Short mmCIF file of C-alpha atoms and ligand atoms in Angstrom, two decimals:
data_model
loop_
_atom_site.label_atom_id
_atom_site.label_comp_id
_atom_site.label_asym_id
_atom_site.label_seq_id
_atom_site.Cartn_x
_atom_site.Cartn_y
_atom_site.Cartn_z
CA MET A 1 -7.32 -4.65 -22.51
CA PHE A 2 -9.97 -2.84 -20.28
CA THR A 3 -8.45 -1.58 -17.39
CA VAL A 4 -9.09 0.98 -14.37
CA TYR A 5 -5.74 2.82 -13.44
CA ALA A 6 -4.32 5.58 -11.56
CA ASP A 7 -2.67 8.30 -13.98
CA SER A 8 -1.59 10.97 -11.32
CA PHE A 9 -1.93 11.27 -7.59
CA HIS A 10 -4.40 13.95 -6.00
CA PRO A 11 -4.28 13.60 -2.17
CA ASP A 12 -7.56 15.81 -1.80
CA ASP A 13 -9.31 14.69 -4.97
CA PRO A 14 -8.59 11.01 -5.44
CA LEU A 15 -10.79 10.56 -8.35
CA ALA A 16 -9.30 13.21 -10.37
CA GLY A 17 -6.33 10.75 -11.23
CA LEU A 18 -8.55 7.79 -12.17
CA VAL A 19 -8.77 6.47 -15.76
CA ILE A 20 -11.04 4.01 -17.30
CA GLY A 21 -9.43 2.90 -20.52
CA GLU A 22 -7.25 0.41 -22.51
CA ARG A 23 -3.85 -0.50 -21.41
CA PRO A 24 -1.41 -3.21 -23.04
CA ASP A 25 -2.13 -6.87 -21.97
CA PRO A 26 0.22 -8.04 -18.98
CA VAL A 27 3.56 -9.50 -19.71
CA VAL A 28 3.81 -12.81 -17.77
CA PRO A 29 7.30 -13.53 -16.30
CA PRO A 30 8.49 -17.32 -16.13
CA GLY A 31 6.91 -18.98 -12.87
CA TRP A 32 3.58 -16.50 -13.06
CA GLN A 33 0.24 -17.08 -14.49
CA LEU A 34 -2.26 -15.05 -16.48
CA ILE A 35 -5.60 -14.79 -14.91
CA ARG A 36 -8.85 -13.54 -16.59
CA VAL A 37 -10.36 -11.45 -13.92
CA ARG A 38 -14.15 -12.08 -13.28
CA ALA A 39 -14.57 -10.30 -10.06
CA ALA A 40 -12.48 -7.82 -8.01
CA SER A 41 -13.53 -6.03 -4.86
CA VAL A 42 -12.69 -2.38 -4.07
CA ASN A 43 -10.59 -1.59 -0.85
CA HIS A 44 -9.89 1.42 0.69
CA HIS A 45 -6.40 0.84 -0.69
CA ASP A 46 -7.41 1.77 -3.98
CA VAL A 47 -8.35 5.33 -2.68
CA TRP A 48 -4.95 5.56 -0.98
CA THR A 49 -3.22 4.87 -4.40
CA LEU A 50 -5.14 7.55 -6.09
CA ARG A 51 -4.22 9.87 -3.07
CA GLY A 52 -0.47 8.83 -3.85
CA VAL A 53 -0.27 6.94 -0.36
CA GLY A 54 1.99 3.82 -0.41
CA ILE A 55 3.17 4.14 -3.98
CA THR A 56 5.68 6.44 -5.82
CA ALA A 57 5.33 8.38 -8.99
CA ASP A 58 7.55 6.39 -10.98
CA ARG A 59 5.30 3.42 -10.81
CA LEU A 60 2.47 5.34 -12.50
CA PRO A 61 0.58 4.29 -14.64
CA MET A 62 -0.94 1.75 -12.01
CA ILE A 63 -3.80 -0.56 -12.61
CA LEU A 64 -5.82 -0.43 -9.28
CA GLY A 65 -7.20 -3.30 -7.56
CA CYS A 66 -5.73 -5.63 -4.99
CA ASP A 67 -8.38 -8.72 -5.11
CA ALA A 68 -9.11 -11.00 -8.02
CA ALA A 69 -11.23 -13.94 -8.70
CA GLY A 70 -11.26 -15.39 -12.09
CA GLU A 71 -10.09 -18.06 -14.47
CA ASP A 72 -6.53 -19.40 -15.07
CA ASP A 73 -5.08 -20.40 -18.53
CA ASN A 74 -6.98 -23.64 -18.52
CA GLY A 75 -10.37 -22.02 -17.86
CA ASP A 76 -10.24 -23.35 -14.06
CA PRO A 77 -11.84 -20.93 -11.47
CA VAL A 78 -9.35 -19.46 -9.35
CA LEU A 79 -8.92 -16.94 -6.26
CA VAL A 80 -5.58 -14.76 -6.06
CA HIS A 81 -3.58 -14.28 -2.83
CA SER A 82 -2.60 -10.74 -3.21
CA VAL A 83 0.56 -10.79 -1.37
CA ILE A 84 3.65 -10.87 -3.59
CA ALA A 85 6.38 -12.12 -1.47
CA ASP A 86 9.78 -13.87 -1.63
CA PRO A 87 9.03 -17.57 -1.55
CA GLY A 88 11.79 -17.94 0.98
CA TYR A 89 9.28 -16.45 3.84
CA ASP A 90 6.76 -18.92 5.39
CA ASP A 91 4.88 -16.06 6.61
CA GLU A 92 4.64 -13.92 3.43
CA SER A 93 3.36 -10.77 5.33
CA MET A 94 6.67 -10.72 7.29
CA ASP A 95 8.61 -10.22 4.24
CA PRO A 96 9.91 -6.55 4.32
CA GLY A 97 10.01 -6.44 0.54
CA ARG A 98 6.37 -7.87 0.03
CA SER A 99 3.82 -5.65 -1.83
CA LEU A 100 0.09 -6.13 -2.65
CA LEU A 101 -0.91 -6.32 -6.29
CA SER A 102 -1.22 -2.66 -7.47
CA GLU A 103 1.75 -1.43 -5.60
CA VAL A 104 4.48 -2.69 -7.75
CA TYR A 105 3.05 -4.93 -9.96
CA GLN A 106 -0.11 -4.04 -11.90
CA GLY A 107 -3.58 -4.56 -10.06
CA THR A 108 -6.71 -6.28 -10.81
CA PHE A 109 -9.19 -3.79 -12.18
CA ALA A 110 -8.62 -5.10 -15.88
CA ASP A 111 -9.28 -8.06 -18.03
CA TYR A 112 -6.38 -9.84 -16.90
CA VAL A 113 -3.88 -9.82 -14.21
CA ALA A 114 -0.24 -11.42 -14.12
CA VAL A 115 0.44 -13.03 -10.69
CA PRO A 116 3.16 -15.65 -9.30
CA ALA A 117 1.80 -19.30 -9.91
CA ARG A 118 2.17 -19.75 -6.01
CA ASN A 119 -0.42 -17.03 -5.25
CA VAL A 120 -3.47 -18.63 -7.21
CA LEU A 121 -5.47 -20.91 -5.18
CA PRO A 122 -8.62 -22.91 -6.48
CA LEU A 123 -11.84 -20.83 -6.30
CA PRO A 124 -13.64 -22.11 -2.88
CA GLN A 125 -16.18 -24.55 -3.69
CA GLY A 126 -19.56 -22.94 -3.51
CA PHE A 127 -18.52 -19.45 -3.77
CA SER A 128 -19.36 -16.92 -6.41
CA PHE A 129 -16.46 -15.07 -8.09
CA ALA A 130 -17.83 -12.00 -6.48
CA GLU A 131 -17.83 -13.64 -2.74
CA ALA A 132 -14.28 -14.95 -3.43
CA ALA A 133 -12.98 -11.54 -4.31
CA CYS A 134 -13.65 -10.28 -0.97
CA LEU A 135 -11.53 -12.64 0.73
CA PRO A 136 -7.88 -11.59 -0.05
CA THR A 137 -7.51 -8.25 1.35
CA ALA A 138 -10.33 -7.21 3.78
CA TRP A 139 -11.42 -10.53 4.99
CA LEU A 140 -7.94 -12.10 5.22
CA THR A 141 -6.80 -8.99 7.19
CA ALA A 142 -9.62 -9.36 9.48
CA TYR A 143 -9.08 -13.12 9.88
CA ARG A 144 -5.33 -12.71 10.86
CA MET A 145 -6.15 -9.77 13.14
CA LEU A 146 -8.75 -11.99 14.95
CA ALA A 147 -7.50 -15.36 14.73
CA THR A 148 -3.43 -14.94 14.83
CA ARG A 149 -2.73 -11.24 16.29
CA SER A 150 -5.73 -10.77 18.81
CA GLY A 151 -4.75 -13.37 21.41
CA LEU A 152 -8.50 -13.60 22.03
CA ARG A 153 -10.27 -17.04 23.15
CA PRO A 154 -13.92 -17.70 22.79
CA GLY A 155 -16.08 -15.79 25.44
CA ASP A 156 -13.53 -13.03 25.24
CA THR A 157 -15.12 -9.42 24.34
CA VAL A 158 -13.90 -7.59 21.19
CA LEU A 159 -14.58 -3.94 20.13
CA VAL A 160 -14.60 -3.41 16.20
CA GLN A 161 -14.10 0.39 15.56
CA GLY A 162 -15.80 1.80 12.53
CA ALA A 163 -18.63 -0.85 11.87
CA GLY A 164 -19.37 -0.14 8.28
CA GLY A 165 -15.90 -0.71 6.55
CA GLY A 166 -14.75 -3.69 4.51
CA VAL A 167 -12.45 -5.07 7.20
CA ALA A 168 -14.56 -4.11 10.16
CA THR A 169 -17.72 -5.81 8.84
CA ALA A 170 -15.49 -9.05 8.24
CA CYS A 171 -14.39 -8.41 11.73
CA VAL A 172 -17.94 -8.63 13.10
CA ILE A 173 -19.00 -11.72 11.11
CA LEU A 174 -15.62 -13.51 11.74
CA GLY A 175 -15.81 -12.41 15.64
CA ARG A 176 -19.03 -13.91 15.87
CA LEU A 177 -18.15 -17.17 14.18
CA MET A 178 -15.10 -17.65 16.45
CA GLY A 179 -17.06 -17.02 19.57
CA PHE A 180 -16.62 -13.67 20.86
CA GLU A 181 -18.68 -11.15 22.38
CA VAL A 182 -18.70 -8.53 19.31
CA TRP A 183 -19.21 -4.91 20.05
CA VAL A 184 -19.04 -2.15 17.42
CA THR A 185 -18.81 1.60 17.16
CA SER A 186 -20.21 3.67 14.11
CA ARG A 187 -20.57 7.32 13.50
CA ASP A 188 -23.75 6.49 11.73
CA GLU A 189 -27.02 4.99 13.37
CA ASP A 190 -27.97 3.20 10.25
CA LYS A 191 -24.57 1.29 10.36
CA ARG A 192 -25.01 0.47 13.89
CA ALA A 193 -28.26 -0.87 13.25
CA LYS A 194 -26.72 -2.94 10.35
CA ALA A 195 -24.04 -4.19 12.45
CA LEU A 196 -26.45 -5.96 14.88
CA THR A 197 -28.14 -7.65 11.93
CA ILE A 198 -24.82 -9.40 11.15
CA GLY A 199 -23.92 -10.68 14.21
CA ALA A 200 -22.82 -7.75 16.55
CA HIS A 201 -24.04 -8.27 20.05
CA ALA A 202 -23.98 -4.40 20.70
CA ALA A 203 -23.21 -1.18 18.82
CA TYR A 204 -22.55 1.97 20.18
CA PRO A 205 -21.75 5.63 18.76
CA SER A 206 -18.29 6.40 18.03
CA GLY A 207 -16.34 7.52 21.19
CA ALA A 208 -19.18 6.41 23.63
CA ARG A 209 -18.53 5.05 27.12
CA LEU A 210 -18.95 1.39 27.04
CA PRO A 211 -20.67 -0.61 29.91
CA GLU A 212 -17.30 -2.48 30.58
CA ARG A 213 -13.91 -2.60 29.24
CA VAL A 214 -12.96 -5.14 26.45
CA ASP A 215 -10.41 -7.77 26.11
CA ALA A 216 -9.39 -6.53 22.41
CA VAL A 217 -10.11 -3.72 19.98
CA MET A 218 -9.78 -4.24 16.27
CA GLU A 219 -8.55 -0.91 14.82
CA THR A 220 -8.54 0.32 11.21
CA VAL A 221 -9.96 3.85 11.63
CA GLY A 222 -6.80 5.25 13.19
CA ALA A 223 -6.69 8.97 14.56
CA ALA A 224 -10.19 9.47 15.02
CA THR A 225 -10.82 6.25 17.30
CA TRP A 226 -7.44 5.56 18.70
CA ASP A 227 -7.87 7.56 22.08
CA HIS A 228 -11.33 5.62 22.58
CA SER A 229 -9.67 2.20 21.58
CA LEU A 230 -7.06 2.50 24.54
CA LYS A 231 -9.66 3.88 26.99
CA ALA A 232 -11.81 0.72 25.97
CA LEU A 233 -9.36 -1.92 26.93
CA ARG A 234 -9.06 -3.65 30.26
CA PRO A 235 -5.79 -3.78 31.89
CA GLY A 236 -3.66 -6.06 29.87
CA GLY A 237 -5.80 -5.77 26.66
CA ARG A 238 -4.58 -5.54 23.28
CA VAL A 239 -5.22 -3.25 20.42
CA VAL A 240 -4.82 -4.81 16.91
CA VAL A 241 -4.01 -2.07 14.30
CA SER A 242 -4.14 -2.77 10.52
CA GLY A 243 -5.27 0.59 9.01
CA ALA A 244 -5.67 4.29 9.78
CA THR A 245 -8.22 5.72 7.49
CA SER A 246 -8.58 8.84 9.41
CA GLY A 247 -4.81 9.42 10.28
CA THR A 248 -1.73 7.64 11.44
CA ASN A 249 -0.41 9.97 14.18
CA PRO A 250 -2.91 10.29 16.78
CA PRO A 251 -1.47 11.06 20.35
CA ALA A 252 0.29 7.93 21.76
CA ASP A 253 -1.08 8.10 25.36
CA LEU A 254 1.81 6.40 26.76
CA ALA A 255 0.87 6.75 30.27
CA ARG A 256 -2.29 4.95 29.58
CA VAL A 257 -0.30 2.09 27.58
CA PHE A 258 2.11 1.34 30.45
CA PHE A 259 0.05 2.07 33.58
CA LYS A 260 -2.60 -0.24 32.05
CA GLN A 261 0.13 -2.74 30.60
CA LEU A 262 -1.66 -2.61 27.36
CA GLU A 263 -0.42 -4.49 24.21
CA VAL A 264 -0.37 -2.42 20.81
CA VAL A 265 0.00 -5.33 17.93
CA GLY A 266 0.10 -4.39 14.26
CA SER A 267 -1.23 -6.68 11.47
CA THR A 268 -1.02 -6.76 7.78
CA MET A 269 -2.95 -8.84 5.32
CA GLY A 270 -2.31 -12.55 5.88
CA THR A 271 -0.48 -15.69 4.61
CA ARG A 272 -1.66 -17.89 1.86
CA SER A 273 -2.22 -20.52 4.48
CA GLU A 274 -4.12 -18.32 6.68
CA LEU A 275 -6.24 -17.40 3.30
CA SER A 276 -6.87 -21.20 3.06
CA ARG A 277 -7.81 -21.63 6.62
CA LEU A 278 -10.27 -18.51 6.35
CA VAL A 279 -12.00 -20.32 3.43
CA SER A 280 -12.38 -23.30 5.56
CA LEU A 281 -13.92 -21.72 8.41
CA LEU A 282 -16.42 -19.83 6.06
CA THR A 283 -17.27 -23.10 4.18
CA VAL A 284 -17.72 -25.43 7.07
CA SER A 285 -20.00 -22.49 8.72
CA GLY A 286 -21.81 -21.80 5.61
CA THR A 287 -20.82 -17.84 5.83
CA ARG A 288 -20.30 -15.68 2.91
CA PRO A 289 -18.46 -12.30 2.81
CA LEU A 290 -20.99 -9.11 2.99
CA ILE A 291 -21.25 -7.65 -0.36
CA ALA A 292 -22.95 -4.28 -0.16
CA ARG A 293 -23.10 -3.85 -4.15
CA GLU A 294 -22.00 -5.55 -7.26
CA LEU A 295 -21.28 -3.20 -10.21
CA PRO A 296 -19.82 -3.71 -13.72
CA MET A 297 -15.96 -2.85 -13.51
CA SER A 298 -16.74 0.18 -15.84
CA ALA A 299 -18.53 1.91 -13.03
CA ALA A 300 -15.28 1.83 -11.08
CA ALA A 301 -15.68 5.61 -10.52
CA GLU A 302 -18.80 5.23 -8.72
CA ALA A 303 -17.48 2.57 -6.48
CA LEU A 304 -14.43 4.28 -5.68
CA ALA A 305 -16.28 7.79 -4.85
CA THR A 306 -18.52 5.71 -2.47
CA VAL A 307 -15.48 3.92 -0.51
CA ALA A 308 -13.71 7.54 -0.34
CA ALA A 309 -16.86 9.06 1.12
CA GLY A 310 -16.95 6.04 3.73
CA ASP A 311 -20.41 5.60 2.65
CA VAL A 312 -20.59 1.77 2.26
CA PHE A 313 -21.66 -0.98 4.59
CA GLY A 314 -19.62 -4.33 3.60
CA LYS A 315 -17.86 -4.68 0.47
CA ILE A 316 -18.20 -3.33 -3.25
CA VAL A 317 -17.53 -5.70 -5.81
CA LEU A 318 -16.58 -4.96 -9.53
CA THR A 319 -17.42 -7.67 -12.14
CA ARG A 320 -16.25 -8.20 -15.60
N1 NAP B 401 -2.81 -3.52 6.67
C1 NAP B 401 -3.34 -3.97 6.00
O1 NAP B 401 -3.09 -5.30 5.15
C2 NAP B 401 -4.75 -3.63 5.62
C3 NAP B 401 -5.75 -4.47 4.70
C4 NAP B 401 -6.83 -3.70 4.50
C5 NAP B 401 -7.17 -2.55 5.02
N2 NAP B 401 -6.20 -1.86 5.48
C6 NAP B 401 -6.57 -0.38 5.99
O2 NAP B 401 -7.64 -0.29 6.91
C7 NAP B 401 -8.46 0.62 6.65
C8 NAP B 401 -9.91 0.17 6.48
O3 NAP B 401 -9.96 -0.33 5.25
P1 NAP B 401 -11.22 -0.76 4.61
O4 NAP B 401 -10.98 -1.35 3.14
O5 NAP B 401 -12.20 -1.64 5.49
O6 NAP B 401 -12.01 0.75 4.44
P2 NAP B 401 -13.48 1.14 4.06
O7 NAP B 401 -14.38 0.01 3.87
O8 NAP B 401 -13.41 2.29 3.61
O9 NAP B 401 -13.84 1.50 5.80
C9 NAP B 401 -14.26 2.80 6.33
C10 NAP B 401 -14.84 2.70 7.56
O10 NAP B 401 -13.89 3.56 8.56
C11 NAP B 401 -14.73 4.37 9.36
N3 NAP B 401 -14.08 5.77 9.27
C12 NAP B 401 -13.35 6.30 8.30
N4 NAP B 401 -12.95 7.51 8.54
C13 NAP B 401 -13.56 7.80 9.63
C14 NAP B 401 -13.33 8.91 10.77
N5 NAP B 401 -12.75 9.99 10.24
N6 NAP B 401 -14.01 8.80 11.98
C15 NAP B 401 -14.62 7.35 12.28
N7 NAP B 401 -14.83 6.26 11.39
C16 NAP B 401 -14.01 6.40 10.44
C17 NAP B 401 -16.04 4.41 8.96
O11 NAP B 401 -16.96 3.81 9.99
P3 NAP B 401 -18.34 4.53 10.53
O12 NAP B 401 -18.72 5.11 9.22
O13 NAP B 401 -19.00 3.16 10.64
O14 NAP B 401 -18.03 5.05 11.49
C18 NAP B 401 -15.83 3.32 7.60
O15 NAP B 401 -17.04 2.53 7.76
C19 NAP B 401 -7.86 1.56 5.58
O16 NAP B 401 -7.18 2.68 6.05
C20 NAP B 401 -7.12 0.41 4.85
O17 NAP B 401 -6.06 1.07 4.27
C21 NAP B 401 -5.05 -2.24 5.71
#
């Protein structure tokens, strides 16, 4: 079948290990289903995989792609929850042995992907395959950060770092829907202007002094914005961190954490039931994920280069 996969790791030149070519069809274990992929969105995760982060060489070659919308064996339209976890966990994201598609099991940039039957949901009504394919990683992560982990209440102020990213744009749109005052930062003037058009109340250059302190920060940028995230919080405020694109080990600034009694809360992906609640929220509000570009899956190299360069506002979706 047609696939897009990592053949080797290159920390400083991620696209060097990318191959677009044929691989064997998936083997489908008992209790799993074969999904014909129609759309798969690109996540920074795919760039990390090509850099060799979060995966070991013995798993190569690895088909990329965490997200999929497509058709099941009966031809029914479906959406895939991409967290593969022990069914014994109510909160799948808390299973220490969990993985995302493309970490242990082959990913979604392919004609077919095999997934546990319990990870298959009906395609949300009124959603295109491309729109649905944005939900399982970036949008679900943003939903859990805001709805489950932030402690925010309607009327509170939230700062979203790195306005253009897939998770960040989802945080802006969902934060606005949930009744928060949404502020963003971006290094890029054009992205700041775009953030205002998708629901941000205010947009500031990265690291800028804010007019007042915020109740919570949604952090996916990491080292480049961490210091600003801690400084931006009101006493007792909370930073929710789900990613660290620019580096995982900034100074911890412990004095600020204890003196201001801040909370640092991690967040990862989301549960199947959070995915259903996200779909309900988008459905009742008539909201759809922000798609920057739709490209054929054969153009995966172009899409991955764009994401690696941080040159995107919203999601890039690959279609078959
Ligand atoms: N824990 C989880 O379950 C989970 C789920 C999804 C994503 N993640 C992680 O979260 C991160 C974001 O993912 P994504 O798919 O949303 O990525 P993305 O779409 O590639 O987001 C990139 C954004 O990060 C900002 N950025 C990158 N480098 C920066 C730097 N040096 N300084 C300031 N800003 C920088 C940019 O913002 P501006 O250009 O606007 O400044 C850019 O728009 C990734 O590291 C990903 O692995 C984790």
